[in-house]
mmCIF file of C-alpha atoms in Angstrom:
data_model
loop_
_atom_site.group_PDB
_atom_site.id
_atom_site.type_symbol
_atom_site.label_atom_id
_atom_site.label_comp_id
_atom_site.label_asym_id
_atom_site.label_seq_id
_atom_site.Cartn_x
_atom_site.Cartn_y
_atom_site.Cartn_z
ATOM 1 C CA UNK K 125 0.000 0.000 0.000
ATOM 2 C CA UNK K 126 1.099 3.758 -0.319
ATOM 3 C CA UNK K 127 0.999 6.383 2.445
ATOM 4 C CA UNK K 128 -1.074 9.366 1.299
ATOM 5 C CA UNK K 129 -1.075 12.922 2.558
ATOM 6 C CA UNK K 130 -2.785 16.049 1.331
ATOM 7 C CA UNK K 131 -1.865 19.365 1.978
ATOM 8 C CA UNK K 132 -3.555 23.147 0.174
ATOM 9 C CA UNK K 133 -6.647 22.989 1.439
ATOM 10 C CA UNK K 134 -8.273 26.606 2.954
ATOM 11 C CA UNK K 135 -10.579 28.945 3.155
ATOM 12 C CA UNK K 136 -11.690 30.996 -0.265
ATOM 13 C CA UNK K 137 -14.564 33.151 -1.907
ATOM 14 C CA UNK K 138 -16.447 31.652 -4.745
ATOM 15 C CA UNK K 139 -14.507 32.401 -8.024
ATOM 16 C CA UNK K 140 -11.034 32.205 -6.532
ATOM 17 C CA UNK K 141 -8.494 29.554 -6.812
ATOM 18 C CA UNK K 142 -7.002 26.752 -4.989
ATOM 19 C CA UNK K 143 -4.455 23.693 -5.511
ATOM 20 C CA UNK K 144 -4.684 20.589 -3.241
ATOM 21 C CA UNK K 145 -1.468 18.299 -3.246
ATOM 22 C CA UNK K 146 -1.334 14.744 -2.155
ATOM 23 C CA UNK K 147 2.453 13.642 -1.783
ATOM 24 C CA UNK K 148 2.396 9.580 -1.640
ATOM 25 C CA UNK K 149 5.265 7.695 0.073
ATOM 26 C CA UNK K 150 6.811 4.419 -1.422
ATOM 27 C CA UNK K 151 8.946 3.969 -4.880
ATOM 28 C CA UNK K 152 5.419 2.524 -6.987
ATOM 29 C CA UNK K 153 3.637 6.148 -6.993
ATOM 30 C CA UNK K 154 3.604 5.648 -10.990
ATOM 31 C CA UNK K 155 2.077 2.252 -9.808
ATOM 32 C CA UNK K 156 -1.308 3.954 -9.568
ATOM 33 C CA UNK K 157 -4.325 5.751 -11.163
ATOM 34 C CA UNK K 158 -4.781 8.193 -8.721
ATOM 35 C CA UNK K 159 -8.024 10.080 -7.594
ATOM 36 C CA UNK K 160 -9.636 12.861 -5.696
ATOM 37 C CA UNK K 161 -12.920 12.421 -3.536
ATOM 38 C CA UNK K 162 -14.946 15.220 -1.695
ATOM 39 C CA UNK K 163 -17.374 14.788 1.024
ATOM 40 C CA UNK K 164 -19.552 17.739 1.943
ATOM 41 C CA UNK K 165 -21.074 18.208 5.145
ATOM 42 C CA UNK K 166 -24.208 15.585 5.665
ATOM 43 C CA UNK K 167 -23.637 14.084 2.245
ATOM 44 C CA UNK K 168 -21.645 11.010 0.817
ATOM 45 C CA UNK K 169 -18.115 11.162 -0.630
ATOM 46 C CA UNK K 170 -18.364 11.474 -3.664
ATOM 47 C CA UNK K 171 -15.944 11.146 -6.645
ATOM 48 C CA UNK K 172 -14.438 14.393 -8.358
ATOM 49 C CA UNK K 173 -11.461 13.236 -11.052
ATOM 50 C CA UNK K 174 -9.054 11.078 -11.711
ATOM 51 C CA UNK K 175 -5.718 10.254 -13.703
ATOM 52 C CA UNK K 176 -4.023 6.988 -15.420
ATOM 53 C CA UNK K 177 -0.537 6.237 -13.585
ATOM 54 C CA UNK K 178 0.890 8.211 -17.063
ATOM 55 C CA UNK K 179 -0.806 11.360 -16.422
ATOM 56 C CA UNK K 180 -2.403 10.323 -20.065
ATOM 57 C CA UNK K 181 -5.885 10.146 -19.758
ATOM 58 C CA UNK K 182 -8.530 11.544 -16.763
ATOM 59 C CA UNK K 183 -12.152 11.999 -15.436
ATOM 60 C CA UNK K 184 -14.093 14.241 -14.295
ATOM 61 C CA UNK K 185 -17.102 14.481 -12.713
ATOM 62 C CA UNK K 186 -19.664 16.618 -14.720
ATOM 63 C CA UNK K 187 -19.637 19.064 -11.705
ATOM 64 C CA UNK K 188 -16.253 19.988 -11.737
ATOM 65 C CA UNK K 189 -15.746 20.041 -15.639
ATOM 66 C CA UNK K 190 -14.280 23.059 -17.023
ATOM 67 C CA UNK K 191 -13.170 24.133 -13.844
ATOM 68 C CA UNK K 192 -10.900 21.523 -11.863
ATOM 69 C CA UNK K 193 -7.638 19.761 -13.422
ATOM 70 C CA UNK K 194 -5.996 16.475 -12.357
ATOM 71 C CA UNK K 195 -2.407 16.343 -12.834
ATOM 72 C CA UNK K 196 0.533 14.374 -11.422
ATOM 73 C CA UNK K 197 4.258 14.472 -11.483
ATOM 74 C CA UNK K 198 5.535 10.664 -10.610
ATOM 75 C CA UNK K 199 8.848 12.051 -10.149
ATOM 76 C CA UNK K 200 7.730 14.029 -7.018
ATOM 77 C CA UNK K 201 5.165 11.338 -5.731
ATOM 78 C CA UNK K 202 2.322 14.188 -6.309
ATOM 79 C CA UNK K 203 -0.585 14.096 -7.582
ATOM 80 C CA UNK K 204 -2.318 17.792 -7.815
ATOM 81 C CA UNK K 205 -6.245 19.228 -8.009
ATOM 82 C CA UNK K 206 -6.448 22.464 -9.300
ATOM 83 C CA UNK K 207 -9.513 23.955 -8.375
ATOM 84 C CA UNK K 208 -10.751 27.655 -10.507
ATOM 85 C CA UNK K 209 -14.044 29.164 -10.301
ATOM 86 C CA UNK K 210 -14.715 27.838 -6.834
ATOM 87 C CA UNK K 211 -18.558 27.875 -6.088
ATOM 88 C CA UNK K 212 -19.937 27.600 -2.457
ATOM 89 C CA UNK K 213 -21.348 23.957 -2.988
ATOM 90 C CA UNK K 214 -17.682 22.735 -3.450
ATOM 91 C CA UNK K 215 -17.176 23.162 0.470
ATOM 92 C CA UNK K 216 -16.134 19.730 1.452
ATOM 93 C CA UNK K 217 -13.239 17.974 2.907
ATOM 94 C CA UNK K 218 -11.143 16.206 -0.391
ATOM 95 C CA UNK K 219 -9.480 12.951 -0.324
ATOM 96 C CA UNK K 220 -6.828 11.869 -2.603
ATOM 97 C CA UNK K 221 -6.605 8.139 -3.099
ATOM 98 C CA UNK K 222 -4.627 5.438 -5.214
ATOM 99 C CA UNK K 223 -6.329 2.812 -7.142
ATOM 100 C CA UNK K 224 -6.351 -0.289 -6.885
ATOM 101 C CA UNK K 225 -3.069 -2.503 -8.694
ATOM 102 C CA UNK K 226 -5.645 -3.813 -11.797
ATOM 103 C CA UNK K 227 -6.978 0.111 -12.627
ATOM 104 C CA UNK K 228 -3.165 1.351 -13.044
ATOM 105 C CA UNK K 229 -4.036 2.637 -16.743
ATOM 106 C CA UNK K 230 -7.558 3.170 -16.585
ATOM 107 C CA UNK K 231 -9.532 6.507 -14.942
ATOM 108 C CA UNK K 232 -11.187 4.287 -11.836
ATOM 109 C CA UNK K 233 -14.239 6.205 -10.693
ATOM 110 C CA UNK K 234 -15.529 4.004 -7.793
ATOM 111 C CA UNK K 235 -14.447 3.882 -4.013
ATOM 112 C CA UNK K 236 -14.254 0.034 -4.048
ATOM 113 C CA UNK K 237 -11.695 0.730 -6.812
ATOM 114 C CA UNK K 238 -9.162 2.773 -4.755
ATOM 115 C CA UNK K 239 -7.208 1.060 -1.964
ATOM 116 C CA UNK K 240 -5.383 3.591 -0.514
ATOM 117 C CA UNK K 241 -6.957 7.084 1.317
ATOM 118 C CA UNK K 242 -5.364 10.017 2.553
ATOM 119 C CA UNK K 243 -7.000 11.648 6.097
ATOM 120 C CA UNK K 244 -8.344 14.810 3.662
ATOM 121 C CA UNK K 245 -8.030 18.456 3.750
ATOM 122 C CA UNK K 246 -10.735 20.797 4.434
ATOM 123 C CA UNK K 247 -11.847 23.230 1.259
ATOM 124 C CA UNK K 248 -14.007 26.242 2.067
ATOM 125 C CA UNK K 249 -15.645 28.536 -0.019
ATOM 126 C CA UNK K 250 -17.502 31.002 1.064
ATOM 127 C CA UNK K 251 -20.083 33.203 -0.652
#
């Protein structure tokens, strides 16, 4: 398994900008798809992107579209959300988390698929 931690998260008004990192420990980073969860107050964590162990191909959810970009740099471990255009209903805590060994070059969109969580970091946005 890989240790996960994510760091960037903060308080912000709608329309600004924010970038969450998750720095993974271990030498098989480039092992794993990698994603990003959210879980907003009273509701279910729910899945927001993800990226191929190449950085080649992601997914988004349709709420974030446009606005959010998955990236990753396996030579630093990191895997990055950038977050524009922040609206008030993406206040939630966000997890990063690596997929499962078999989903390694495929966008894996469901929580059974990942197999490794980070504890999350809290994103505010306020009106």
């Amino acid at each position: 398994q890989v240790q996960l931690v994510e760091s960037g998260g903060g308080l912000v008004q709608a329309g600004g900008s924010l970038r969450l990192s998750c720095a993974a420990s271990g030498r098989t980073f480039r092992s794993y798809a990698m994603g990003w969860f959210r879980q907003a107050p009273g509701k279910e964590r729910e899945f927001v992107a993800a990226i191929t162990w190449s950085g080649g191909s992601t997914v988004y959810t349709d709420s974030v579209k446009g606005r959010f970009t998955i990236s990753r740099d396996n030579a630093k471990n990191t895997v990055y959300l950038q977050m524009n255009s922040l609206k008030p209903e993406d206040t939630a805590v966000y997890y990063c988390a690596a997929g499962r060994a078999q989903w390694a070059s495929m966008t894996p969109i469901h929580e059974a698929d990942f197999g490794s969580w980070g504890q999350g970091t809290q994103v505010t946005v306020s009106s």
